[in-house]
Every structure is written in structure tokens, then in C-alpha cells.
Short mmCIF file of C-alpha atoms in Angstrom, two decimals:
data_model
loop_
_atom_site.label_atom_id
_atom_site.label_comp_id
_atom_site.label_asym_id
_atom_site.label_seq_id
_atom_site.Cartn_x
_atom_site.Cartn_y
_atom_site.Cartn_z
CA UNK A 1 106.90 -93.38 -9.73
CA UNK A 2 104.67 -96.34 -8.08
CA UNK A 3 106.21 -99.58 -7.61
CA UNK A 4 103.58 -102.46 -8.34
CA UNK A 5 104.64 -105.43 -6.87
CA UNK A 6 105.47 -108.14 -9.54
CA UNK A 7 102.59 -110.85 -9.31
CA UNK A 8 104.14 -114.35 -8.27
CA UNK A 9 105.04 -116.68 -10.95
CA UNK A 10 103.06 -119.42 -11.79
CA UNK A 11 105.90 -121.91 -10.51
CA UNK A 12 106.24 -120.06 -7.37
CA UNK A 13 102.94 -120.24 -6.74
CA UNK A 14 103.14 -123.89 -6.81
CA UNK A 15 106.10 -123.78 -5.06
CA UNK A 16 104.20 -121.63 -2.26
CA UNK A 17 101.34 -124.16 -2.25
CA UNK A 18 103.33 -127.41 -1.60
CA UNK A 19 104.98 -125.46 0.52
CA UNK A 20 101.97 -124.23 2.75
CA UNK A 21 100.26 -127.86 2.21
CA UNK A 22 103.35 -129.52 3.76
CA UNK A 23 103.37 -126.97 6.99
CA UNK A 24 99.74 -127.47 7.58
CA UNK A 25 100.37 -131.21 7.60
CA UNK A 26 103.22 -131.65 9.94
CA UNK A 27 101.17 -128.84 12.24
CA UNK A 28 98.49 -131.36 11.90
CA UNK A 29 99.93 -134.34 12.39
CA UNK A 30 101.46 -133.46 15.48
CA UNK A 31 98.27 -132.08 17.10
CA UNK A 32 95.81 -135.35 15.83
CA UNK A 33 99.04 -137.60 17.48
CA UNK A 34 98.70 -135.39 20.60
CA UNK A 35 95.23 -134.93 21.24
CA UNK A 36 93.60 -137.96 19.00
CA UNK A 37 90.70 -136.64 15.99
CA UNK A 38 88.28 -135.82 17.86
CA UNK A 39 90.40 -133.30 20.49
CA UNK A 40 92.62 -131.73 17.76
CA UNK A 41 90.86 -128.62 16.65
CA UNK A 42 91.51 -127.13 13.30
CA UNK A 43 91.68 -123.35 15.03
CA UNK A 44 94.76 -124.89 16.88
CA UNK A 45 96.43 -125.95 13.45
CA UNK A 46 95.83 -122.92 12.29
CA UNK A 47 97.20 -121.18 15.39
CA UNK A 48 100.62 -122.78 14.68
CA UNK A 49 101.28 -122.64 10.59
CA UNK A 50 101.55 -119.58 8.59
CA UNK A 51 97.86 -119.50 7.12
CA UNK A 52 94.59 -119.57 8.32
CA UNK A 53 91.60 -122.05 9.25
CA UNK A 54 89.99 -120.52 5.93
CA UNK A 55 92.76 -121.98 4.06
CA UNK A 56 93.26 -124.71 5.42
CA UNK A 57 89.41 -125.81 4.79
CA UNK A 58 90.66 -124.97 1.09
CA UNK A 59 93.20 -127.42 0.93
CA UNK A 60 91.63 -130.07 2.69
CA UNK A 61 87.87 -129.08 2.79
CA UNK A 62 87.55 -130.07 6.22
CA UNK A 63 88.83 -132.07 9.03
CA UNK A 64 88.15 -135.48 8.63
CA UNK A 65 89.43 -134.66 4.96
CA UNK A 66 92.94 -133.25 6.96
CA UNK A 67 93.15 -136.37 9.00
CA UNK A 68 92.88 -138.70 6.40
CA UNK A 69 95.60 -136.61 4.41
CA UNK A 70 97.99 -136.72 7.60
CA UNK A 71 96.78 -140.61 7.77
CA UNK A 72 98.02 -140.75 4.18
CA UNK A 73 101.13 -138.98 4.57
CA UNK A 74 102.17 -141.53 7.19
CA UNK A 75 101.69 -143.84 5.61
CA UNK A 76 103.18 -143.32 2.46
CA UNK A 77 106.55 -142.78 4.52
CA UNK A 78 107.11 -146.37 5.47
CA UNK A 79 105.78 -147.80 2.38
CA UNK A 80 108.58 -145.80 0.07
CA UNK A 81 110.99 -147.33 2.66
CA UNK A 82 109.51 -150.78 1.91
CA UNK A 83 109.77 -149.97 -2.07
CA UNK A 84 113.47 -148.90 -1.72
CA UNK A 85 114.56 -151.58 0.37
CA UNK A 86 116.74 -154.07 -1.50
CA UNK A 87 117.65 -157.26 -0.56
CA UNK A 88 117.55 -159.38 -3.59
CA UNK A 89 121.55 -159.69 -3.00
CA UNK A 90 120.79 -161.07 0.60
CA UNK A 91 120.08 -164.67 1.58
CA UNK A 92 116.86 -165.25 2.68
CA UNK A 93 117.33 -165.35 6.41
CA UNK A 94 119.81 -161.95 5.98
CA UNK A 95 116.75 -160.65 3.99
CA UNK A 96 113.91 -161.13 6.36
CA UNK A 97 115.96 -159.92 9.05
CA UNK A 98 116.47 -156.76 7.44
CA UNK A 99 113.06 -156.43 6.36
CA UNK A 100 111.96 -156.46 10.37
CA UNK A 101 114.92 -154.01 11.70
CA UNK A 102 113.43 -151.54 8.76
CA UNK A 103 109.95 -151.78 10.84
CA UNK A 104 111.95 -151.52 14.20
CA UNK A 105 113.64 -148.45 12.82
CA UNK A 106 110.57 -147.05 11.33
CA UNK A 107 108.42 -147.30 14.58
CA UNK A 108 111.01 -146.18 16.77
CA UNK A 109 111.60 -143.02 14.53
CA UNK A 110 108.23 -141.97 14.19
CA UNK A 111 106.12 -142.35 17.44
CA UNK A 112 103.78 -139.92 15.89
CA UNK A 113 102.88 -142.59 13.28
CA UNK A 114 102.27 -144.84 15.89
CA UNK A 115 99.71 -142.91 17.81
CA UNK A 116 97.97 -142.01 14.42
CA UNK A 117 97.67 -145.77 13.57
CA UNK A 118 96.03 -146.18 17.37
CA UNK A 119 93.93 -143.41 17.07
CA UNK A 120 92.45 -144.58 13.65
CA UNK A 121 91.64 -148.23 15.22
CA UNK A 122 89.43 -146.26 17.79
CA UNK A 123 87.70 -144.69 15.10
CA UNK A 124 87.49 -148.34 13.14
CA UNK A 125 89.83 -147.68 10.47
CA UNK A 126 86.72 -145.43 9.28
CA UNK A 127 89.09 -143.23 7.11
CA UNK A 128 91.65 -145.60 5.75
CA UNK A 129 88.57 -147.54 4.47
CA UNK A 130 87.38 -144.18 2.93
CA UNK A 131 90.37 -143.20 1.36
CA UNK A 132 90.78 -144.27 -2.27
CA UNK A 133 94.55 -143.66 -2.18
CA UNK A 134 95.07 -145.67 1.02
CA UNK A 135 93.03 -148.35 -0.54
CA UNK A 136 95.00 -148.61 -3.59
CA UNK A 137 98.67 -148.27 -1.60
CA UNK A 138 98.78 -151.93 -0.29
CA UNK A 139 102.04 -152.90 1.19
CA UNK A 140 105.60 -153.47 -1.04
CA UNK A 141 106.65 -154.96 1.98
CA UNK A 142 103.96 -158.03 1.35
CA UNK A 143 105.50 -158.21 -2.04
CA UNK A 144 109.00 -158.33 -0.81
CA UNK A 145 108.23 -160.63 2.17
CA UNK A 146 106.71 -163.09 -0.34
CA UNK A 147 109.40 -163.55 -2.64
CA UNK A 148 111.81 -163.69 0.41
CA UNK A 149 109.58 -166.72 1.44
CA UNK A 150 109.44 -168.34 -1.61
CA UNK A 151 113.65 -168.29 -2.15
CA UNK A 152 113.90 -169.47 1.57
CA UNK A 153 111.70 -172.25 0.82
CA UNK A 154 113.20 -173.16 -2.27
CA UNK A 155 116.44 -173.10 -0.71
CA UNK A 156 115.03 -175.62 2.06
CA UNK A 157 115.89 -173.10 4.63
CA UNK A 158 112.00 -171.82 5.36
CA UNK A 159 108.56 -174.02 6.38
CA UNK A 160 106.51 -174.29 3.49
CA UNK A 161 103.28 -172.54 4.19
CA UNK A 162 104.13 -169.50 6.14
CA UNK A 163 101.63 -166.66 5.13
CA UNK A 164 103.01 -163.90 3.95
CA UNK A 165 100.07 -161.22 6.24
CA UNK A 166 100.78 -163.53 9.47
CA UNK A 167 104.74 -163.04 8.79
CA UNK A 168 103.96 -158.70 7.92
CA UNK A 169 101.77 -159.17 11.22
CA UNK A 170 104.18 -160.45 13.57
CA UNK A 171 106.58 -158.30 12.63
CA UNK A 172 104.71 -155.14 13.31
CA UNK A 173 103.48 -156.73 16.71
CA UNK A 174 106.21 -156.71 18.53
CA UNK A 175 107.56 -152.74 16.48
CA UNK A 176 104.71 -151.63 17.42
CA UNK A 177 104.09 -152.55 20.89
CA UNK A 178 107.61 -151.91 21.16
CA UNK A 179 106.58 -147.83 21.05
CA UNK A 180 102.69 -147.72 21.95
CA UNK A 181 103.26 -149.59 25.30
CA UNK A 182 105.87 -148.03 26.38
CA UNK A 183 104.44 -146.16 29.30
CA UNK A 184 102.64 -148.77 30.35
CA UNK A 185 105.11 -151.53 30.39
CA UNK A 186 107.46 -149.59 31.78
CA UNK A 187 104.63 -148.47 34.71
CA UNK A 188 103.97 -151.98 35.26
CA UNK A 189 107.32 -153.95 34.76
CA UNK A 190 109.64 -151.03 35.31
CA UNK A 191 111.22 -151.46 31.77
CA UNK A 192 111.66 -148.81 29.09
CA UNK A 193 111.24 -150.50 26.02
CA UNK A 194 112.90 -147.92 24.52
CA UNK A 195 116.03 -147.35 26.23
CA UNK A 196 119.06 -146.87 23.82
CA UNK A 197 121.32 -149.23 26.37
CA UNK A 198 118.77 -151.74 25.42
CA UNK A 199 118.13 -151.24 21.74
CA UNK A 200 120.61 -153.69 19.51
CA UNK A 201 118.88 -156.10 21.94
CA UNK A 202 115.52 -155.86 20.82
CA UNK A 203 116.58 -154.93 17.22
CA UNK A 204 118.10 -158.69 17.22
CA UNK A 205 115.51 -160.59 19.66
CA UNK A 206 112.50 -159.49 16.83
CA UNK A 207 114.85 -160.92 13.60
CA UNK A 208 115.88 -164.09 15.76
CA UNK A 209 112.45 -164.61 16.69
CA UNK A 210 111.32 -164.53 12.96
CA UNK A 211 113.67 -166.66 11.66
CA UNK A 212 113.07 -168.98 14.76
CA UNK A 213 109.16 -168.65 13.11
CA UNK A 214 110.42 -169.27 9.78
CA UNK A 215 112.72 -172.23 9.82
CA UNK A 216 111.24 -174.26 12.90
CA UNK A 217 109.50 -177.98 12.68
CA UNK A 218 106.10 -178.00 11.63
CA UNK A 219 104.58 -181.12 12.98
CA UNK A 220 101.70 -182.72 10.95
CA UNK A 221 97.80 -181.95 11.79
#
């Protein structure tokens, strides 16, 4: 008697799909973070993940398509950390504080993200400009910086015009730098930014130095 082997479920097809799709894009995002978009080569991806180049032009039709997928991706990661971040029970200056060490901890944890982010400023933000999803993601944080703002100035404890961009700005500045210029600072001032002895200290210095933004004299213009 001939066994026929039984077709795959629809669901597990799916399943196999999201499955494959999520391999391709951690392959991918590694090797764009490693060799920038125009040195990662899709045969390379393909090399490394359990499918082909052919399928991988099927799920993402090409490679700028795949890059602004693994753009996407990253993305999304920090900005479901913004959206479950909750600090409505904090005070204002607790809040904000928090908000920044959730950057810090982002940035440190994914240095990957990081070189992405640098790698699409080269190329002039050309596919997070293109993307319709990235376009329409914003940033919770802004949200939850703003209403942080508006109970610290309420309260008296915040300056009253303190824009909510140049506050999500700042903050990334110094997590950012923190993990892009690492190599560099550390070549030139013999520092490692990111060495754990030297971590609670930095974690701190960045929420002190908002707060010291937040609640300082403004003089008159």
C-alpha cells in the first residue's frame, strides 16, 4: 500500500509562513546591521535561513522591500514598549525618568537597531519615508511624554513650554550616542560607554539631566 503524505493544513501553513517570514527577517536584519543596504546581499540571507533567494523575493519582492520590512520590524519593537509603558501612577519627574531609562534599555539591548537607524540616515531616511506603515506608526512615546509635561506643569514642577519632539530628541541623543559611538569614544577618550561597572551611572546622569532640562529657570527673551 502507498503512503501519500497528508497535505499541510491550512493553519499550519500559516503557521509555516510566519514562521519562515520571521527567520528570513532576523537573518536579514543581522546582515543589513553588519554590512549596511547596499553590502548585504540577499544570496547571503538566503545562505543562512531555511529557504531560498526565490522565496524570499516572494515574501518581500525584493530587497529594498526586505530592508524596509527589517526597518519596520525595528521599529515596531520599541514603539510596543512605549505603548505598554505605564506611568500614569508615577509623578511626573518619576515618570519622565522612566520614560528615558526605557530608551537607555532599549538602545543598549538592541545595537542592531542602532546601526539600522544609522544606516537609513545615509540613505536619507529614503525608506521610512516610503513606507506607509512607518508613516502611520508615529511615536506613543510623544503621546506619553506630552501628557507627562502637561501634569508636571500643572503641578508647577515643569517650565511651561518645553516641546514635547525637543524633550523625545534629547532623550534619544545621548541613548543613542551612548551605543553608535562607542568605538570611537572609547578610541579617542579611552572610555567604554558601555561598560556594565559604569552603567547605573549613565542610566541616572540621562534622567537627572532631563529633569535638570525640565524644571530649570527660564529667563525671559
Amino acid at each position: 500500500m502507498t503512503s501519500v503524505e497528508e497535505p499541510a493544513r491550512p493553519g499550519e501553513r500559516i503557521r509555516d509562513a510566519a514562521r519562515t517570514r520571521a527567520e528570513i527577517l532576523d537573518v536579514a536584519t543581522q546582515e543589513f546591521a553588519r554590512a549596511g543596504y547596499d553590502g548585504a546581499r540577499v544570496d547571503e540571507i538566503a545562505a543562512r535561513t531555511r529557504t531560498t533567494k526565490r522565496m524570499i523575493y516572494y515574501y518581500f519582492s525584493g530587497k529594498e522591500q526586505l530592508f524596509t520590512a527589517v526597518l519596520e520590524r525595528a521599529y515596531g519593537v520599541i514603539r510596543e514598549a512605549e505603548q505598554q509603558l505605564d506611568v500614569d501612577h508615577l509623578d511626573p519627574v518619576a515618570a519622565i525618568r522612566r520614560l528615558a531609562e526605557l530608551t537607555f534599555d532599549h538602545h543598549e539591548q538592541h545595537p542592531d537597531f542602532i546601526r539600522l537607524v544609522s544606516i537609513e540616515n545615509i540613505h536619507e531616511a529614503h525608506h521610512i519615508a516610503a513606507s506607509e506603515k512607518l508613516g502611520k506608526i508615529g511615536s506613543p512615546a510623544l503621546d506619553v511624554i506630552r501628557r507627562i509635561l502637561a501634569s508636571g506643569q500643572d503641578s508647577g514642577l515643569f517650565t511651561a513650554d518645553v516641546d514635547a519632539v525637543d524633550l523625545h530628541a534629547m532623550i534619544s541623543s545621548f541613548c543613542f550616542f551612548r551605543v553608535a559611538n562607542r568605538h570611537t569614544f572609547g578610541a579617542l577618550f579611552g572610555r567604554d560607554l558601555l561598560d556594565r561597572a559604569q552603567r547605573a551611572r549613565y542610566r541616572a546622569m540621562l534622567g537627572d539631566m532631563v529633569i535638570a532640562y525640565l524644571t530649570a529657570e527660564r529667563t525671559a527673551d
